[in-house]
Coordinates of C-alpha atoms in Angstrom, one line a residue:
X24 CA -0.2 0.0 -0.1
X25 CA 2.9 2.3 0.9
X26 CA 4.5 1.8 -2.3
X27 CA 1.5 2.5 -4.3
X28 CA 0.7 5.7 -2.7
X29 CA 4.5 6.7 -3.4
X30 CA 4.0 6.1 -6.7
X31 CA 0.9 8.5 -7.1
X32 CA 2.4 11.1 -4.9
X33 CA 4.8 12.7 -8.2
X34 CA 3.7 14.6 -11.0
X35 CA 3.9 12.0 -14.1
X36 CA 6.4 13.0 -16.9
X37 CA 3.4 13.8 -19.2
X38 CA 1.6 16.4 -17.1
X39 CA 5.1 18.0 -16.5
X40 CA 5.9 18.1 -20.6
X41 CA 2.5 19.6 -21.2
X42 CA 2.7 22.0 -18.4
X43 CA 6.0 23.1 -19.7
X44 CA 5.1 23.0 -23.2
X45 CA 2.1 25.4 -22.4
X46 CA 4.1 27.5 -20.2
X47 CA 6.5 27.9 -23.3
X48 CA 3.5 28.5 -25.5
X49 CA 1.7 31.1 -23.2
X50 CA 5.2 33.1 -22.7
X51 CA 6.3 33.5 -26.2
X52 CA 2.9 34.2 -27.2
X53 CA 2.5 37.0 -25.0
X54 CA 5.8 38.3 -25.5
X55 CA 5.3 38.3 -29.5
X56 CA 1.8 39.8 -28.5
X57 CA 3.6 42.4 -26.6
X58 CA 6.1 43.4 -28.6
X59 CA 4.3 43.3 -31.7
X60 CA 1.7 46.0 -30.3
X61 CA 4.8 48.0 -28.7
X62 CA 6.7 48.1 -32.2
X63 CA 3.5 48.8 -33.8
X64 CA 2.7 51.6 -31.5
X65 CA 6.2 52.9 -31.5
X66 CA 6.0 52.8 -35.4
X67 CA 3.1 55.2 -35.5
X68 CA 4.5 57.5 -32.8
X69 CA 7.7 57.9 -35.0
X70 CA 5.9 58.0 -38.7
X71 CA 3.6 60.7 -36.8
X72 CA 7.0 62.3 -35.7
X73 CA 8.6 62.1 -38.9
X74 CA 5.8 63.3 -40.7
X75 CA 4.9 66.3 -38.0
X76 CA 8.8 67.4 -37.9
X77 CA 8.6 67.5 -41.5
X78 CA 5.8 70.1 -41.5
X79 CA 7.4 71.8 -39.2
X80 CA 10.7 72.0 -40.8
X81 CA 8.6 73.7 -43.5
X82 CA 7.2 76.2 -41.4
X83 CA 10.5 77.1 -39.6
X84 CA 12.1 77.5 -43.2
X85 CA 9.2 79.7 -44.2
X86 CA 10.1 82.0 -41.0
X87 CA 13.5 81.9 -41.4
X88 CA 13.2 82.9 -44.8
X89 CA 11.5 85.9 -44.2
X90 CA 13.8 86.7 -40.9
X91 CA 16.5 86.3 -43.0
X92 CA 15.2 89.1 -45.8
X93 CA 14.4 91.4 -42.9
X94 CA 18.3 90.7 -41.9
X95 CA 19.3 91.1 -45.6
X96 CA 17.5 94.6 -45.5
X97 CA 19.7 95.7 -42.3
X98 CA 22.5 94.4 -44.2
X99 CA 21.8 96.7 -47.3
X100 CA 22.1 99.6 -44.7
X101 CA 24.6 98.5 -42.6
X102 CA 27.3 97.6 -45.4
X103 CA 26.9 100.7 -47.5
X104 CA 29.9 102.7 -46.9
X105 CA 28.6 105.7 -49.3
X106 CA 25.8 105.9 -46.7
X107 CA 28.2 106.4 -44.0
X108 CA 30.3 108.7 -46.1
X109 CA 27.2 111.0 -46.6
X110 CA 26.2 110.6 -42.9
X111 CA 30.1 111.9 -41.8
X112 CA 29.2 115.5 -43.9
X113 CA 27.7 117.8 -41.9
X114 CA 26.8 120.5 -44.7
X115 CA 23.8 122.5 -44.5
X116 CA 21.5 124.4 -47.1
X117 CA 21.1 123.1 -50.7
X118 CA 23.9 120.5 -50.2
X119 CA 22.3 118.8 -47.3
X120 CA 18.9 118.6 -49.4
X121 CA 20.6 117.3 -52.1
X122 CA 22.3 114.7 -50.1
X123 CA 19.0 113.5 -48.4
X124 CA 16.8 113.5 -51.6
X125 CA 19.2 111.6 -54.0
X126 CA 21.3 109.5 -51.5
X127 CA 20.0 109.0 -48.2
X128 CA 16.3 108.9 -48.6
X129 CA 16.9 106.2 -51.7
X130 CA 18.7 104.2 -50.0
X131 CA 16.6 103.6 -47.0
X132 CA 13.4 103.6 -49.3
X133 CA 14.8 101.0 -51.6
X134 CA 16.1 98.6 -48.8
X135 CA 12.4 98.8 -46.9
X136 CA 10.6 98.0 -50.2
X137 CA 13.0 95.1 -51.3
X138 CA 10.7 92.4 -50.0
X139 CA 7.2 91.5 -50.3
X140 CA 6.4 92.2 -46.7
X141 CA 4.7 95.0 -44.9
X142 CA 7.4 96.5 -43.2
X143 CA 7.8 99.8 -41.1
X144 CA 11.6 101.0 -40.8
X145 CA 13.0 103.6 -38.1
X146 CA 16.3 105.1 -38.8
X147 CA 18.0 107.1 -35.9
X148 CA 21.0 109.5 -37.4
X149 CA 23.7 110.8 -34.8
X150 CA 24.0 113.4 -37.1
X151 CA 21.7 116.3 -36.5
X152 CA 22.6 117.8 -39.6
X153 CA 20.1 115.5 -41.4
X154 CA 16.7 116.7 -41.2
X155 CA 14.1 114.5 -39.2
X156 CA 11.2 112.9 -41.7
X157 CA 8.8 110.9 -39.5
X158 CA 4.7 110.3 -39.4
X159 CA 4.9 108.7 -36.4
X160 CA 5.9 109.5 -33.0
X161 CA 8.3 107.8 -30.8
X162 CA 6.5 105.7 -28.2
X163 CA 3.5 106.4 -29.8
X164 CA 3.7 104.8 -33.1
X165 CA 0.6 103.4 -35.2
X166 CA 2.5 102.0 -38.4
X167 CA -1.0 100.6 -39.7
X168 CA -1.3 103.1 -42.8
X169 CA 0.2 101.8 -45.7
X170 CA 1.0 105.2 -47.5
X171 CA 4.3 105.6 -45.3
X172 CA 6.9 103.0 -45.1
X173 CA 10.0 104.8 -42.8
X174 CA 10.9 107.2 -40.6
X175 CA 13.9 109.4 -39.8
X176 CA 14.7 110.4 -36.6
X177 CA 17.6 111.9 -34.6
X178 CA 19.4 109.4 -32.4
X179 CA 18.8 111.4 -29.4
X180 CA 15.3 110.6 -28.8
X181 CA 16.1 107.1 -28.0
X182 CA 19.5 107.7 -25.9
X183 CA 17.3 107.7 -22.7
X184 CA 15.6 104.4 -23.4
X185 CA 16.1 101.9 -21.4
X186 CA 15.7 99.0 -24.2
X187 CA 18.6 101.3 -25.9
X188 CA 20.9 101.2 -23.0
X189 CA 20.7 97.2 -22.3
X190 CA 21.4 96.9 -26.4
X191 CA 24.8 95.3 -26.8
X192 CA 27.6 97.0 -28.3
X193 CA 28.9 96.5 -31.9
X194 CA 31.0 93.0 -32.5
X195 CA 31.3 93.2 -35.8
X196 CA 27.7 93.2 -37.0
X197 CA 26.9 90.8 -34.6
X198 CA 24.6 93.1 -32.5
X199 CA 21.3 92.4 -34.2
X200 CA 18.3 91.6 -32.1
X201 CA 14.7 90.7 -32.2
X202 CA 12.4 92.4 -29.7
X203 CA 9.3 94.1 -28.6
X204 CA 9.5 97.3 -27.8
X205 CA 7.7 100.3 -27.3
X206 CA 4.2 99.4 -28.5
X207 CA 5.2 96.5 -30.3
X208 CA 3.2 94.1 -28.0
X209 CA 0.2 95.9 -28.1
X210 CA 0.2 95.9 -31.8
X211 CA 1.0 92.5 -32.3
X212 CA 4.4 93.6 -33.7
X213 CA 8.2 92.6 -33.6
X214 CA 11.4 94.5 -34.1
X215 CA 14.8 93.9 -36.0
X216 CA 17.0 96.1 -34.1
X217 CA 20.8 96.9 -35.0
X218 CA 23.2 99.6 -34.8
X219 CA 24.9 101.2 -37.7
X220 CA 28.6 101.6 -37.3
X221 CA 30.8 103.7 -39.1
X222 CA 34.0 101.3 -39.6
X223 CA 35.9 104.3 -41.3
X224 CA 38.2 104.1 -38.3
X225 CA 38.7 100.6 -37.5
X226 CA 40.5 101.2 -34.4
X227 CA 37.5 103.0 -33.0
X228 CA 34.1 101.8 -34.2
X229 CA 31.7 104.9 -34.0
X230 CA 28.1 104.4 -33.8
X231 CA 26.5 106.6 -36.8
X232 CA 23.0 105.7 -36.0
X233 CA 20.8 102.6 -35.3
X234 CA 18.3 100.7 -37.0
X235 CA 14.6 99.2 -36.3
X236 CA 12.8 97.1 -38.8
X237 CA 9.0 96.6 -37.6
X238 CA 6.8 94.0 -38.9
X239 CA 3.4 92.3 -37.7
X240 CA 3.6 88.7 -35.9
X241 CA 1.0 87.5 -37.9
X242 CA 2.7 88.6 -41.0
X243 CA 6.1 86.9 -39.7
X244 CA 4.4 83.9 -38.6
X245 CA 1.7 83.8 -41.3
X246 CA 3.1 80.0 -42.1
X247 CA 1.9 78.9 -39.0
X248 CA -1.3 76.8 -39.4
X249 CA -2.2 73.9 -37.3
X250 CA -4.5 72.7 -39.9
X251 CA -1.0 71.2 -41.1
X252 CA -0.5 68.7 -38.9
X253 CA -4.2 67.7 -37.8
X254 CA -7.6 68.2 -36.3
X255 CA -7.4 69.2 -32.2
X256 CA -3.5 69.9 -33.0
X257 CA -2.0 72.9 -31.6
X258 CA 1.1 75.1 -33.4
X259 CA 2.8 78.0 -31.3
X260 CA 6.2 79.7 -31.0
X261 CA 7.9 80.7 -28.1
X262 CA 10.5 83.6 -27.3
X263 CA 13.6 82.8 -25.0
X264 CA 11.8 83.4 -22.1
X265 CA 9.2 81.0 -23.1
X266 CA 6.5 83.4 -23.7
X267 CA 4.1 82.4 -26.4
X268 CA 4.5 84.9 -29.3
X269 CA 2.0 83.4 -31.7
X270 CA 0.1 80.5 -31.7
X271 CA -2.4 78.4 -34.3
X272 CA -5.2 76.5 -32.4
X273 CA -6.5 76.4 -29.1
X274 CA -4.0 75.7 -26.0
X275 CA -5.4 72.5 -24.1
X276 CA -6.5 72.7 -20.3
X277 CA -3.3 70.2 -19.7
X278 CA -1.1 73.0 -20.9
X279 CA -1.7 74.8 -17.3
X280 CA -1.7 71.6 -15.6
X281 CA 2.1 70.7 -15.8
X282 CA 4.5 68.7 -18.2
X283 CA 3.4 65.6 -17.0
X284 CA 0.2 66.0 -17.6
X285 CA 1.0 67.4 -21.1
X286 CA 2.8 64.4 -21.9
X287 CA 0.2 62.1 -20.9
X288 CA -2.1 63.5 -23.5
X289 CA -0.4 65.0 -26.2
X290 CA 2.6 64.4 -28.3
X291 CA 5.0 67.3 -28.3
X292 CA 7.9 68.0 -30.9
X293 CA 9.6 70.9 -31.1
X294 CA 12.1 72.9 -33.6
X295 CA 14.6 75.3 -33.1
X296 CA 13.8 78.6 -35.1
X297 CA 16.5 81.3 -36.0
X298 CA 19.3 82.8 -34.2
X299 CA 17.0 84.0 -31.3
X300 CA 16.5 80.6 -30.2
X301 CA 12.8 80.8 -30.5
X302 CA 10.9 77.5 -30.3
X303 CA 8.3 76.3 -32.6
X304 CA 6.2 73.9 -30.7
X305 CA 3.5 71.2 -32.0
X306 CA 1.1 69.1 -29.8
X307 CA -0.6 66.5 -31.6
X308 CA -3.3 64.6 -29.4
X309 CA -2.7 61.2 -28.7
X310 CA -6.3 59.9 -29.3
X311 CA -5.3 59.8 -33.0
X312 CA -2.9 57.1 -32.3
X313 CA -4.5 55.6 -29.7
X314 CA -7.6 55.3 -31.9
X315 CA -5.6 53.0 -34.5
X316 CA -3.7 51.4 -31.7
X317 CA -6.8 50.0 -30.3
X318 CA -7.8 48.2 -33.7
X319 CA -4.3 46.4 -33.7
X320 CA -4.5 45.7 -30.3
X321 CA -7.6 43.6 -30.8
X322 CA -6.6 41.9 -33.8
X323 CA -2.9 41.0 -31.9
X324 CA -4.9 39.5 -28.9
X325 CA -7.2 37.2 -31.2
X326 CA -4.4 35.9 -33.2
X327 CA -2.6 35.2 -30.1
X328 CA -5.8 33.4 -28.6
X329 CA -5.9 31.3 -31.4
X330 CA -2.3 30.4 -31.8
X331 CA -2.6 29.7 -28.0
X332 CA -5.5 27.1 -28.6
X333 CA -3.8 25.3 -31.4
X334 CA -0.7 25.1 -29.6
X335 CA -2.0 23.7 -26.7
X336 CA -3.5 20.9 -28.4
X337 CA -0.6 20.1 -30.3
X338 CA 1.4 20.4 -27.0
X339 CA -0.8 17.7 -25.4
X340 CA -0.5 15.2 -28.1
X341 CA 3.4 15.4 -28.3
X342 CA 3.7 15.2 -24.6
X343 CA 2.0 11.8 -24.4
X344 CA 3.9 10.6 -27.2
X345 CA 6.9 11.2 -25.9
X346 CA 6.1 10.2 -22.0
X347 CA 5.6 6.6 -23.0
X348 CA 8.6 6.2 -24.6
X349 CA 10.4 8.0 -21.2
X350 CA 8.7 5.5 -18.7
X351 CA 10.2 2.6 -20.5
X352 CA 13.4 4.0 -19.6
X353 CA 12.6 5.1 -16.2
X354 CA 11.3 1.6 -15.5
X355 CA 14.7 0.2 -16.9
X356 CA 16.8 2.6 -14.6
X357 CA 14.8 1.8 -11.5
X358 CA 15.6 -1.8 -11.9
X359 CA 19.5 -1.1 -12.4
X360 CA 19.3 1.3 -8.9
X361 CA 17.9 -1.8 -7.1
X362 CA 20.7 -4.0 -8.5
X363 CA 19.3 -5.8 -11.4
X364 CA 21.8 -5.1 -14.0
X365 CA 20.4 -7.8 -16.3
X366 CA 16.9 -5.9 -17.3
X367 CA 17.3 -4.9 -20.9
X368 CA 14.8 -2.5 -23.4
X369 CA 13.8 -3.3 -26.4
X370 CA 12.7 -0.4 -29.0
X371 CA 12.5 -0.3 -32.8
X372 CA 13.4 2.7 -35.0
X373 CA 16.5 4.5 -35.7
X374 CA 15.7 8.1 -33.6
X375 CA 17.3 9.1 -30.4
X376 CA 15.3 7.3 -28.1
X377 CA 16.8 4.1 -29.7
X378 CA 20.2 5.3 -29.1
X379 CA 19.4 5.6 -25.7
X380 CA 18.0 2.4 -25.4
X381 CA 21.4 0.8 -26.7
X382 CA 23.2 3.1 -24.5
X383 CA 21.0 1.7 -21.3
X384 CA 21.7 -1.9 -22.6
X385 CA 25.4 -1.3 -22.9
X386 CA 25.6 0.2 -19.5
X387 CA 23.9 -2.9 -17.9
X388 CA 26.7 -4.9 -19.3
X389 CA 29.3 -2.6 -18.6
X390 CA 28.8 -1.0 -14.9
X391 CA 30.0 -3.8 -13.0
X392 CA 33.4 -3.8 -14.9
X393 CA 33.4 0.3 -14.4
X394 CA 32.9 0.0 -11.0
X395 CA 35.8 -2.4 -10.4
X396 CA 38.1 -0.3 -12.6
X397 CA 37.5 2.9 -10.8
X398 CA 37.4 1.3 -7.3
X399 CA 40.9 0.0 -8.2
X400 CA 42.2 3.1 -9.5
X401 CA 40.8 4.7 -6.2
X402 CA 43.2 2.4 -4.3
X403 CA 45.7 3.0 -6.6
X404 CA 46.1 6.7 -6.4
X405 CA 45.5 6.3 -2.3
X406 CA 48.6 3.8 -2.3
X407 CA 50.7 6.3 -4.4
X408 CA 49.8 9.3 -2.3
X409 CA 50.9 7.2 0.6
X410 CA 54.1 6.4 -0.9
X411 CA 54.7 9.9 -1.3
X412 CA 53.9 11.1 2.1
X413 CA 56.3 8.1 3.2
X414 CA 59.0 9.6 0.7
X415 CA 58.5 13.2 2.2
X416 CA 59.8 12.6 6.0
X417 CA 63.1 12.8 4.7
X418 CA 65.2 10.7 6.9
X419 CA 68.4 12.4 5.9
X420 CA 67.0 15.7 7.5
X421 CA 66.3 13.8 10.8
X422 CA 69.8 11.7 11.4
X423 CA 71.5 15.6 10.6
X424 CA 69.0 16.9 13.4
X425 CA 69.7 14.2 15.9
X426 CA 73.4 14.5 14.9
X427 CA 72.9 18.4 16.0
X428 CA 71.1 17.4 19.0
X429 CA 74.0 15.5 19.9
X430 CA 76.5 17.8 19.6
X431 CA 74.7 20.4 21.5
X432 CA 74.2 17.8 24.7
X433 CA 77.8 17.0 24.2
X434 CA 78.7 20.8 24.7
X435 CA 76.1 21.3 27.1
X436 CA 74.3 24.1 25.8
X437 CA 70.8 22.9 27.1
X438 CA 68.6 25.9 26.0
X439 CA 69.8 25.3 22.2
X440 CA 69.0 21.6 22.8
X441 CA 65.5 22.5 23.9
X442 CA 64.6 24.5 21.3
X443 CA 65.8 22.3 18.8
X444 CA 64.2 19.3 20.5
X445 CA 60.8 21.3 20.6
X446 CA 61.2 22.4 16.8
X447 CA 61.9 19.0 15.7
X448 CA 58.7 17.7 17.7
X449 CA 56.7 20.6 16.3
X450 CA 58.0 20.1 12.8
X451 CA 56.7 16.3 12.7
X452 CA 53.7 17.0 14.2
X453 CA 52.5 19.3 11.5
X454 CA 54.1 16.9 9.1
X455 CA 51.8 13.6 9.9
X456 CA 48.9 15.7 10.5
X457 CA 47.2 12.6 11.7
X458 CA 47.4 10.8 8.1
X459 CA 45.5 13.6 6.4
X460 CA 46.9 15.1 3.2
X461 CA 45.1 18.5 3.1
X462 CA 46.3 20.9 5.7
X463 CA 45.5 24.4 6.2
X464 CA 47.7 27.3 4.9
X465 CA 48.3 28.7 8.4
X466 CA 49.5 25.3 9.3
X467 CA 51.8 24.8 6.5
X468 CA 53.3 28.1 6.6
X469 CA 54.2 27.0 10.7
X470 CA 55.6 23.7 9.3
X471 CA 58.0 25.9 7.3
X472 CA 58.8 28.2 10.3
X473 CA 59.3 25.4 12.4
X474 CA 61.9 24.0 10.0
X475 CA 63.4 27.4 9.6
X476 CA 63.7 27.9 13.5
X477 CA 65.5 24.3 13.6
X478 CA 67.9 25.3 11.0
X479 CA 68.7 28.7 12.3
X480 CA 69.8 26.9 15.6
X481 CA 72.2 24.8 13.6
X482 CA 73.4 27.6 11.1
X483 CA 72.8 31.3 13.2
X484 CA 73.2 34.3 11.8
X485 CA 74.2 32.6 8.2
X486 CA 70.9 32.0 7.5
X487 CA 68.3 35.0 7.0
X488 CA 64.8 34.2 6.6
X489 CA 61.9 36.4 5.5
X490 CA 58.0 35.8 5.3
X491 CA 55.9 38.1 3.2
X492 CA 52.6 36.6 3.6
X493 CA 49.3 38.1 2.5
X494 CA 46.8 37.3 5.4
X495 CA 44.1 36.6 2.6
X496 CA 45.0 33.3 2.2
X497 CA 44.7 32.6 5.9
X498 CA 40.8 30.9 5.1
X499 CA 42.4 28.3 2.5
X500 CA 43.5 24.8 2.3
X501 CA 47.1 23.2 0.6
X502 CA 48.3 20.0 0.1
X503 CA 50.6 19.8 3.2
X504 CA 54.4 19.8 2.8
X505 CA 55.0 21.8 -0.2
X506 CA 57.2 24.7 1.2
X507 CA 60.1 22.4 3.3
X508 CA 61.6 20.7 0.6
X509 CA 62.3 23.6 -1.4
X510 CA 63.8 25.4 1.7
X511 CA 65.9 22.2 2.4
X512 CA 67.2 22.2 -1.0
X513 CA 68.2 25.8 -0.5
X514 CA 70.2 24.8 2.6
X515 CA 71.9 21.6 1.1
X516 CA 72.5 23.0 -2.6
X517 CA 72.7 26.7 -3.1
X518 CA 75.0 28.1 -0.6
X519 CA 77.6 30.3 -2.4
X520 CA 79.3 32.0 0.7
X521 CA 78.8 32.3 4.5
X522 CA 75.7 33.5 4.3
X523 CA 72.4 33.0 2.4
X524 CA 69.1 34.9 2.4
X525 CA 65.5 33.1 2.0
X526 CA 62.2 34.9 1.1
X527 CA 58.9 33.2 1.2
X528 CA 55.8 34.8 -0.1
X529 CA 52.2 33.4 -0.1
X530 CA 49.7 35.5 -1.9
X531 CA 46.5 35.0 -3.9
X532 CA 46.2 35.9 -7.7
X533 CA 42.6 35.5 -8.8
X534 CA 41.2 32.1 -7.9
X535 CA 44.8 30.8 -7.1
X536 CA 47.0 30.9 -4.3
X537 CA 50.8 31.5 -5.1
X538 CA 53.9 30.3 -2.8
X539 CA 57.2 31.5 -3.8
X540 CA 60.8 30.5 -2.4
X541 CA 63.4 33.0 -3.3
X542 CA 67.0 32.5 -2.7
X543 CA 70.0 34.4 -3.6
X544 CA 72.3 31.0 -4.0
X545 CA 74.3 29.7 -7.0
X546 CA 71.2 29.1 -9.0
X547 CA 70.8 26.4 -11.5
X548 CA 71.4 26.5 -15.4
X549 CA 68.1 26.1 -17.6
X550 CA 69.6 22.4 -18.6
X551 CA 69.5 21.6 -14.7
X552 CA 66.1 22.9 -14.0
X553 CA 64.8 20.7 -17.3
X554 CA 66.7 17.3 -15.9
X555 CA 65.0 18.1 -12.7
X556 CA 61.5 17.9 -14.2
X557 CA 61.9 15.6 -16.7
X558 CA 63.4 12.6 -14.0
X559 CA 67.0 12.8 -15.3
X560 CA 68.1 14.6 -12.2
X561 CA 68.5 11.7 -9.1
X562 CA 69.8 13.8 -6.8
X563 CA 67.9 14.7 -3.6
X564 CA 66.7 17.9 -4.9
X565 CA 65.6 16.5 -7.7
X566 CA 63.4 13.8 -6.0
X567 CA 61.4 16.6 -3.6
X568 CA 61.1 19.3 -6.6
X569 CA 58.8 16.3 -8.5
X570 CA 57.3 15.3 -5.5
X571 CA 55.7 18.2 -4.6
X572 CA 55.0 18.8 -8.3
X573 CA 53.3 15.3 -8.8
X574 CA 51.3 15.4 -5.7
X575 CA 49.8 18.9 -6.8
X576 CA 48.9 17.7 -10.0
X577 CA 47.6 14.6 -8.6
X578 CA 45.1 16.7 -6.4
X579 CA 44.4 19.6 -8.3
X580 CA 44.8 18.9 -12.0
X581 CA 47.7 19.1 -14.6
X582 CA 47.5 23.1 -14.9
X583 CA 48.5 23.3 -11.4
X584 CA 52.2 22.5 -9.8
X585 CA 55.6 24.0 -9.5
X586 CA 57.7 26.5 -11.7
X587 CA 61.5 27.5 -11.4
X588 CA 63.1 30.1 -12.5
X589 CA 66.9 30.5 -12.0
X590 CA 69.8 31.9 -12.9
X591 CA 73.5 30.7 -12.5
X592 CA 75.1 33.2 -9.8
X593 CA 72.0 35.2 -9.1
X594 CA 69.8 32.9 -7.2
X595 CA 66.9 30.7 -7.8
X596 CA 62.8 31.5 -7.6
X597 CA 60.6 28.5 -6.8
X598 CA 56.8 29.2 -7.7
X599 CA 54.0 26.7 -6.3
X600 CA 50.6 27.4 -7.8
X601 CA 47.3 25.9 -6.2
X602 CA 43.8 26.8 -6.5
X603 CA 42.2 28.8 -3.8
X604 CA 40.1 26.2 -1.6
X605 CA 38.7 25.7 1.6
X606 CA 39.1 22.5 3.0

């Protein structure tokens, strides 16, 4: 009964495949529907932005054309050197009349009427010998009468005006400014202001006069028409301070509610107009986009629903097809798990299931042999490790240490005798490590320090040892006895004088631990280093180095181990690389 209940507790593979298939149907279909709708919505927005921006560019070009036309008129007077020559003359009488009627007035009239726009030009001359000719009074002008297109005043009429004092000084023709002064705002007009500067003396630019060209805002912005964009849209142009100078269409209520509310209801597109950095703004209601998007959204939902239904039926059929075949393999695997290696599966066909069935049958035949081979290899590996561990305990080192202990006892050096005995005991206690192969890094360094302490008692001040340890490696473990053999090799074979210096470095490099034993001894030739690793060097140094290198490769893999960099007469640097792993 318990076995029957346990069999019904898990979800069969057929249902899992069906649920998985349904999940993988639902997610892609939903994503495809969402992405399709988003792409379409974005495409509509992009297409509308392109159309509206193209219209705005045309409107901007029309406005800038008129602005450039007015600038051209001002440049005709600004760049007329003959005009400045006449303005420098202070003759009276007939000569003055002749100068005005034949030279000055025709230039102003020609410049004013050289465009198709209805303009009113005011020229202010510093030379007061030139008679004023005007119809409009400064500050109370009303240039709506088309019979008069220009006025001539003396400059002193505006020298006390605040707008004149705030006007920038001449900088080689770059002092033009569009502004609404005097009654411009009341009359819905705007003026192009510019100084007239006599460049006769380049070292001292002298203001000869001031120019004001006035035009109605309606005429300057007559191309601003919201109907070019669409019903419900708004077109307006702002000055540098953000004030609306002219608009086409009614501003929505959301305009006064803030930018966030405006962005939710309207698509805003902007273009910069002219040198004054005016902004030409178009507001297009999003309802136009949403109406088309709603139709596409319903169509996409309908298509996704049809795909989901069709794919679901297909998924159910496919899941049942594969579930029957998988259950056959499960029954054979359960028999193998219970130890019945003689059960086989029969399957017809040439597909992947046939290959799996063949592999299971072969596995049943070979699994026993494989278990025996793996077990035998593990035994050989353990025996090799034990042999290497026994080879680590160097009898030569023990004999020399006992000889030193005997010599110290003979001469009555009890303190040094006690230190050497304690150091020897500590060294072998750490070396044996209760028969364990792995040892924490701090214990490996402590074992190396114990060996050094023993040798310092023997060599005294002739031996200088420096430990340079990075505390970051403290939590990791290592194969034991990887440092002592190299320190021993230095003391056995590297002496080239009365003193020798050894530096022991331990640090982490990325995912590895790097130990280095560096000495300033006699060094080795590259051939000798190669003989050591190739097994052609049969001295104790070669055995010890190969022992450490083989143990590391056996435990961690062939990419780790020992490398030696040595030069004759300079010294040797031994690098030991192992992975940074916790025990």
